[in-house]
Tab-separated table of C-alpha atoms in Angstrom:
chain	number	residue	atom	x	y	z
J	473	MET	CA	87.415	55.481	76.123
J	474	TRP	CA	84.688	57.699	77.648
J	475	ILE	CA	82.722	57.662	74.404
J	476	ARG	CA	82.823	53.853	74.199
J	477	VAL	CA	81.611	53.533	77.790
J	478	LEU	CA	78.806	56.025	77.209
J	479	MET	CA	77.720	54.431	73.954
J	480	ALA	CA	77.632	51.000	75.578
J	481	ALA	CA	75.663	52.389	78.542
J	482	ALA	CA	73.198	54.156	76.270
J	483	MET	CA	72.697	51.038	74.171
J	484	LEU	CA	72.165	48.874	77.228
J	485	SER	CA	69.816	51.319	78.937
J	486	GLY	CA	67.888	51.703	75.680
J	487	CYS	CA	67.432	47.948	75.425
J	488	SER	CA	66.133	47.493	78.970
J	489	TYR	CA	63.904	50.495	79.316
J	490	SER	CA	60.653	49.971	81.262
J	491	HIS	CA	57.863	52.078	82.610
J	492	LEU	CA	54.557	51.509	84.306
J	493	TYR	CA	51.599	53.808	84.586
J	494	GLY	CA	48.081	53.488	85.988
J	495	GLU	CA	45.468	56.108	86.778
J	496	GLU	CA	41.817	56.518	87.668
J	497	MET	CA	40.138	59.528	86.121
J	498	ARG	CA	39.065	62.373	88.394
J	499	GLY	CA	36.242	61.389	90.748
J	500	VAL	CA	36.309	57.708	89.760
J	501	GLN	CA	36.797	54.855	92.202
J	502	ILE	CA	37.077	51.861	89.957
J	503	GLU	CA	36.721	49.341	92.787
J	504	GLN	CA	33.153	50.600	93.225
J	505	ARG	CA	32.337	49.369	89.707
J	506	HIS	CA	31.939	45.795	90.808
J	507	ARG	CA	30.676	44.153	87.602
J	508	VAL	CA	33.185	44.452	84.781
J	509	HIS	CA	33.237	42.983	81.297
J	510	VAL	CA	36.498	42.383	79.419
J	511	VAL	CA	36.169	42.721	75.646
J	512	ARG	CA	38.487	40.453	73.645
J	513	HIS	CA	39.771	42.137	70.514
J	514	SER	CA	39.645	40.158	67.290
J	515	LYS	CA	43.443	39.806	66.865
J	516	ASP	CA	44.173	38.460	70.336
J	517	GLU	CA	45.534	34.925	69.950
J	518	ARG	CA	47.131	34.868	73.389
J	519	ALA	CA	44.044	35.127	75.601
J	520	ILE	CA	45.095	38.365	77.273
J	521	ASP	CA	41.409	38.955	78.019
J	522	THR	CA	41.427	35.836	80.204
J	523	MET	CA	44.492	37.067	82.084
J	524	ILE	CA	42.833	40.430	82.728
J	525	ALA	CA	39.526	38.851	83.835
J	526	ARG	CA	41.383	36.448	86.153
J	527	ARG	CA	43.387	39.270	87.726
J	528	LEU	CA	40.248	41.389	88.190
J	529	ALA	CA	38.455	38.432	89.807
J	530	GLN	CA	41.402	38.071	92.200
J	531	ALA	CA	40.949	41.742	93.088
J	532	GLY	CA	37.297	41.133	94.004
J	533	PHE	CA	35.546	42.154	90.798
J	534	SER	CA	32.830	40.099	89.150
J	535	ALA	CA	34.463	39.759	85.739
J	536	THR	CA	32.994	38.375	82.531
J	537	LEU	CA	34.658	38.278	79.135
J	538	GLY	CA	33.686	37.900	75.520
J	539	PRO	CA	34.572	38.846	71.961
J	540	GLU	CA	33.960	42.343	70.663
J	541	ALA	CA	31.320	41.094	68.214
J	542	GLU	CA	29.093	39.807	71.019
J	543	GLY	CA	28.717	43.237	72.600
J	544	VAL	CA	28.531	44.081	76.277
J	545	PRO	CA	26.098	42.275	78.604
J	546	ASP	CA	23.456	44.316	80.408
J	547	GLY	CA	24.126	45.511	83.928
J	548	VAL	CA	27.903	45.829	83.828
J	549	ASP	CA	29.496	48.759	85.642
J	550	ALA	CA	32.603	49.058	83.458
J	551	VAL	CA	33.881	47.779	80.132
J	552	VAL	CA	37.536	46.776	79.988
J	553	SER	CA	39.468	46.896	76.733
J	554	TYR	CA	43.164	46.463	76.017
J	555	GLU	CA	45.763	47.012	73.358
J	556	ASP	CA	48.887	44.893	72.994
J	557	HIS	CA	51.900	45.627	70.795
J	558	TRP	CA	54.421	42.868	70.186
J	559	MET	CA	57.991	42.945	68.927
J	560	TRP	CA	60.492	40.405	67.704
J	561	ASP	CA	63.986	40.082	69.183
J	562	MET	CA	65.085	36.435	69.092
J	563	SER	CA	61.501	35.654	70.046
J	564	ASN	CA	58.212	37.510	70.265
J	565	TYR	CA	57.735	39.670	73.332
J	566	LEU	CA	55.077	42.066	74.538
J	567	LEU	CA	56.494	45.578	74.158
J	568	VAL	CA	53.538	47.570	75.452
J	569	LEU	CA	50.165	46.750	76.965
J	570	ARG	CA	47.459	49.311	77.668
J	571	ILE	CA	44.287	48.512	79.636
J	572	ASP	CA	41.294	50.882	79.703
J	573	PHE	CA	38.129	50.895	81.835
J	574	ARG	CA	35.159	52.700	80.261
J	575	ASP	CA	31.643	53.589	81.295
J	576	PRO	CA	29.222	51.209	79.528
J	577	GLU	CA	26.669	53.963	78.881
J	578	THR	CA	28.759	56.963	77.844
J	579	ASN	CA	32.038	55.297	76.827
J	580	GLU	CA	33.899	57.804	79.023
J	581	LEU	CA	37.357	56.716	80.159
J	582	LEU	CA	37.262	55.728	83.840
J	583	ALA	CA	40.779	54.407	84.319
J	584	SER	CA	43.779	53.575	82.200
J	585	GLY	CA	47.095	51.838	82.687
J	586	GLN	CA	50.079	51.011	80.572
J	587	SER	CA	53.161	48.835	80.905
J	588	TYR	CA	56.178	49.088	78.628
J	589	HIS	CA	59.182	46.777	78.645
J	590	THR	CA	61.827	46.680	75.948
J	591	SER	CA	63.649	43.523	74.917
J	592	LEU	CA	66.197	43.028	77.709
J	593	GLY	CA	63.603	43.833	80.359
J	594	ARG	CA	60.847	41.791	78.734
J	595	LYS	CA	58.081	40.389	80.948
J	596	SER	CA	55.297	37.882	80.398
J	597	PRO	CA	51.832	39.164	79.445
J	598	ASP	CA	50.534	37.822	82.794
J	599	TYR	CA	53.153	39.866	84.654
J	600	MET	CA	52.282	43.026	82.722
J	601	VAL	CA	48.528	42.540	83.246
J	602	ASN	CA	49.145	42.096	86.959
J	603	GLU	CA	51.334	45.180	87.323
J	604	ILE	CA	48.903	47.420	85.407
J	605	ILE	CA	45.811	46.330	87.368
J	606	THR	CA	47.735	46.624	90.634
J	607	GLU	CA	48.920	50.114	89.670
J	608	ILE	CA	45.410	51.290	88.769
J	609	LEU	CA	43.881	49.900	91.957
J	610	THR	CA	46.574	51.269	94.248
J	611	GLU	CA	46.986	54.664	92.520
J	612	LYS	CA	45.348	57.320	94.669
S	238	MET	CA	90.500	69.387	75.079
S	239	ALA	CA	89.819	69.741	78.813
S	240	GLY	CA	86.437	71.371	78.027
S	241	ARG	CA	85.517	68.510	75.749
S	242	LEU	CA	86.345	66.008	78.485
S	243	GLN	CA	84.151	67.903	80.945
S	244	LEU	CA	81.296	67.793	78.441
S	245	LEU	CA	81.395	64.034	78.119
S	246	PRO	CA	79.939	63.171	81.564
S	247	SER	CA	77.081	65.641	80.953
S	248	LEU	CA	76.414	64.085	77.583
S	249	GLY	CA	76.439	60.697	79.244
S	250	LEU	CA	73.865	61.777	81.816
S	251	VAL	CA	71.566	63.038	79.073
S	252	MET	CA	71.957	59.769	77.163
S	253	LEU	CA	71.324	57.662	80.247
S	254	PHE	CA	68.538	59.623	81.865
S	255	GLY	CA	67.112	61.418	78.871
S	256	CYS	CA	65.531	64.828	78.922
S	257	THR	CA	62.071	66.282	79.474
S	258	LEU	CA	60.263	68.393	76.928
S	259	HIS	CA	56.945	70.177	77.348
S	260	HIS	CA	54.414	69.816	74.575
S	261	THR	CA	52.380	72.906	73.789
S	262	PRO	CA	49.771	71.976	71.144
S	263	LYS	CA	50.365	73.412	67.694
S	264	SER	CA	48.063	73.375	64.699
S	265	PHE	CA	48.216	70.358	62.424
S	266	GLU	CA	46.439	70.000	59.087
S	267	LEU	CA	44.986	66.548	58.481
S	268	ASP	CA	44.893	65.053	54.998
S	269	GLU	CA	41.498	63.533	55.731
S	270	PRO	CA	38.290	65.180	54.495
S	271	TRP	CA	36.030	66.933	57.014
S	272	PRO	CA	32.310	66.084	56.929
S	273	SER	CA	29.773	68.699	55.964
S	274	LEU	CA	27.749	70.030	58.893
S	275	THR	CA	24.438	71.754	59.310
S	276	ALA	CA	23.229	73.581	62.381
S	277	SER	CA	19.790	74.909	63.173
S	278	GLU	CA	21.120	77.837	65.192
S	279	PRO	CA	24.418	79.318	66.499
S	280	VAL	CA	26.366	77.133	68.852
S	281	ALA	CA	28.856	77.803	71.648
S	282	VAL	CA	31.847	75.522	72.159
S	283	ARG	CA	32.931	75.583	75.775
S	284	LEU	CA	35.964	74.459	77.683
S	285	GLY	CA	35.248	71.526	79.984
S	286	ASP	CA	36.640	71.250	83.453
S	287	ALA	CA	39.999	69.705	82.533
S	288	PRO	CA	42.489	70.039	85.363
S	289	SER	CA	45.381	72.395	84.771
S	290	GLY	CA	48.889	71.211	85.554
S	291	LYS	CA	51.691	69.292	83.972
S	292	ARG	CA	51.409	65.553	83.452
S	293	THR	CA	54.512	63.571	82.640
S	294	ILE	CA	54.540	60.916	79.962
S	295	LYS	CA	57.515	58.579	79.951
S	296	LEU	CA	59.013	57.739	76.601
S	297	ALA	CA	62.009	55.589	75.774
S	298	GLY	CA	64.978	57.733	76.780
S	299	GLN	CA	63.011	60.922	77.425
S	300	SER	CA	59.890	62.335	79.050
S	301	MET	CA	57.222	64.640	77.715
S	302	THR	CA	55.006	66.848	79.848
S	303	LEU	CA	51.613	68.108	78.777
S	304	ASP	CA	48.737	70.026	80.285
S	305	LEU	CA	45.213	68.641	79.769
S	306	ARG	CA	43.809	72.172	80.072
S	307	GLU	CA	46.004	73.280	77.142
S	308	TYR	CA	44.956	70.185	75.213
S	309	THR	CA	41.279	70.936	75.910
S	310	ARG	CA	41.723	74.539	74.756
S	311	ALA	CA	43.392	73.297	71.549
S	312	LEU	CA	40.521	70.850	70.935
S	313	VAL	CA	37.920	73.587	71.462
S	314	GLU	CA	39.752	75.837	68.978
S	315	ARG	CA	39.931	73.053	66.383
S	316	VAL	CA	36.252	72.150	66.718
S	317	GLU	CA	35.298	75.830	66.484
S	318	ALA	CA	37.447	76.165	63.349
S	319	ALA	CA	35.842	73.049	61.831
S	320	LEU	CA	32.337	74.348	62.543
S	321	THR	CA	33.133	77.804	61.172
S	322	ALA	CA	34.700	76.312	58.018
S	323	GLN	CA	31.433	74.455	57.401
S	324	GLY	CA	29.362	77.599	57.781
S	325	VAL	CA	28.099	76.915	61.300
S	326	ALA	CA	27.773	80.103	63.359
S	327	VAL	CA	29.850	79.897	66.538
S	328	ALA	CA	28.832	82.386	69.247
S	329	SER	CA	30.056	82.301	72.821
S	330	GLY	CA	26.675	83.354	74.198
S	331	ALA	CA	24.589	80.835	72.249
S	332	THR	CA	22.102	78.797	74.263
S	333	LYS	CA	22.903	75.695	72.253
S	334	ASN	CA	26.281	74.633	73.543
S	335	ILE	CA	28.858	71.916	73.410
S	336	GLU	CA	31.375	71.290	76.160
S	337	LEU	CA	34.631	69.494	75.414
S	338	GLU	CA	37.149	68.090	77.855
S	339	VAL	CA	40.356	66.172	77.158
S	340	THR	CA	40.384	63.689	80.014
S	341	HIS	CA	43.524	61.726	79.196
S	342	ALA	CA	46.462	61.736	76.812
S	343	ASN	CA	49.250	59.246	76.546
S	344	ILE	CA	51.856	57.863	74.188
S	345	LEU	CA	51.982	54.229	73.102
S	346	PRO	CA	55.590	53.735	72.079
S	347	GLY	CA	56.049	51.426	69.115
S	348	ALA	CA	58.823	50.298	66.803
S	349	GLY	CA	60.281	53.653	65.825
S	350	ASN	CA	56.910	55.369	66.058
S	351	ASN	CA	54.939	56.997	68.842
S	352	HIS	CA	51.167	56.680	68.916
S	353	CYS	CA	49.584	59.608	70.732
S	354	VAL	CA	46.201	58.601	72.164
S	355	VAL	CA	43.820	61.361	73.248
S	356	ASP	CA	40.628	60.610	75.188
S	357	PHE	CA	37.993	63.297	75.463
S	358	THR	CA	34.385	63.806	76.494
S	359	VAL	CA	31.679	65.654	74.569
S	360	ARG	CA	28.698	67.055	76.489
S	361	THR	CA	25.871	68.943	74.828
S	362	SER	CA	23.222	71.139	76.382
S	363	GLY	CA	20.803	68.561	74.986
S	364	GLY	CA	22.063	66.024	77.535
S	365	TYR	CA	24.267	63.948	75.246
S	366	VAL	CA	27.467	62.685	76.904
S	367	LYS	CA	30.003	60.630	75.001
S	368	GLY	CA	33.597	59.549	75.590
S	369	LEU	CA	35.617	59.470	72.378
S	370	GLN	CA	39.179	58.646	71.476
S	371	ALA	CA	41.501	59.778	68.712
S	372	ARG	CA	45.060	58.861	67.879
S	373	ALA	CA	47.873	59.604	65.466
S	374	GLU	CA	51.375	58.322	65.012
S	375	SER	CA	54.726	59.879	64.248
S	376	MET	CA	58.381	59.400	65.152
S	377	ASP	CA	58.124	62.773	66.875
S	378	PRO	CA	55.815	62.456	69.925
S	379	GLN	CA	54.907	66.161	69.803
S	380	LYS	CA	53.898	65.913	66.168
S	381	ALA	CA	51.903	62.760	66.965
S	382	CYS	CA	49.957	64.636	69.650
S	383	ASN	CA	49.372	67.679	67.422
S	384	ALA	CA	47.905	65.329	64.814
S	385	ALA	CA	45.902	63.400	67.441
S	386	LEU	CA	44.272	66.634	68.641
S	387	SER	CA	43.255	67.515	65.081
S	388	ARG	CA	41.910	64.001	64.644
S	389	ALA	CA	40.006	64.389	67.929
S	390	ALA	CA	38.242	67.415	66.428
S	391	LEU	CA	37.479	65.380	63.303
S	392	THR	CA	36.188	62.488	65.442
S	393	CYS	CA	33.980	64.908	67.370
S	394	VAL	CA	32.319	66.512	64.332
S	395	SER	CA	31.953	63.085	62.657
S	396	ASP	CA	30.047	61.623	65.622
S	397	ALA	CA	26.484	60.873	64.484
S	398	GLN	CA	24.817	62.006	67.714
S	399	PHE	CA	26.864	65.208	67.789
S	400	ARG	CA	25.811	65.969	64.212
S	401	ALA	CA	22.191	65.182	65.004
S	402	TYR	CA	22.337	67.570	67.956
S	403	LEU	CA	23.769	70.362	65.778
S	404	ALA	CA	21.056	69.905	63.188
S	405	SER	CA	18.215	69.548	65.675
S	406	GLY	CA	15.929	72.454	66.541
S	407	GLY	CA	15.926	73.814	70.084
S	408	SER	CA	18.827	73.938	72.522
């Protein structure tokens, strides 16, 4: 009996596991980097770059976006890139999303955040973008 | 029988809440070829100012802690080994020096695999500053990070500006 209960609990907890993480690197205050550019990666068919730029604009940033091939416009204070990993379980869902802010001159990492939701706890890309940006901006 | 029954709740707690393991970097041989290097004079590879202290990385069902200072030390050792293997003289007192700092490390969990992503900064006494990233994947997160640190060393010595600095005259 105990074993069945534990196995069921482990299976359920494994299917709905989530975690959120966001961090500015030492000495960085990302909100002081007012002009940001979001780089769309070539395999993004879901416009996650637009979601990130919209969320950053809501937070007071001046956000532009464009494909990787076009490069980064002059005068930006940070370059934003992201990585999305999708899974299939009855339908496609976003398993993990990572968002990075980098210095446009040196490519040094300024801030990074990551959201992870397994199938039963799945969230929309918009939700995950929002929670990562919020976590980075409020993490002190 | 009674002992076995007492064990079950403990087992359940481990299954539900997972466990935490600390990752101490270990050497990892990459299958990839290392580039040939030339240096005009001996070079020192220095430890950057990575903060010491445990960072926790959440994984599905478990957590892993790591120390960026330990990661930086491992990267310095691997770059020194790569330079030495290519015949570059490494001397701690050399005026030409390279500073390395692992600034961030994290795991991207995937379908059955863990991608360890290591971000680091290279600074040379010639004024070159560059943020680089390396990654490796494995079912075992510790193995993934061991491989990612070796790949970080490979990424460092493959960087065109880094190589140009090594070959250039003057420190």
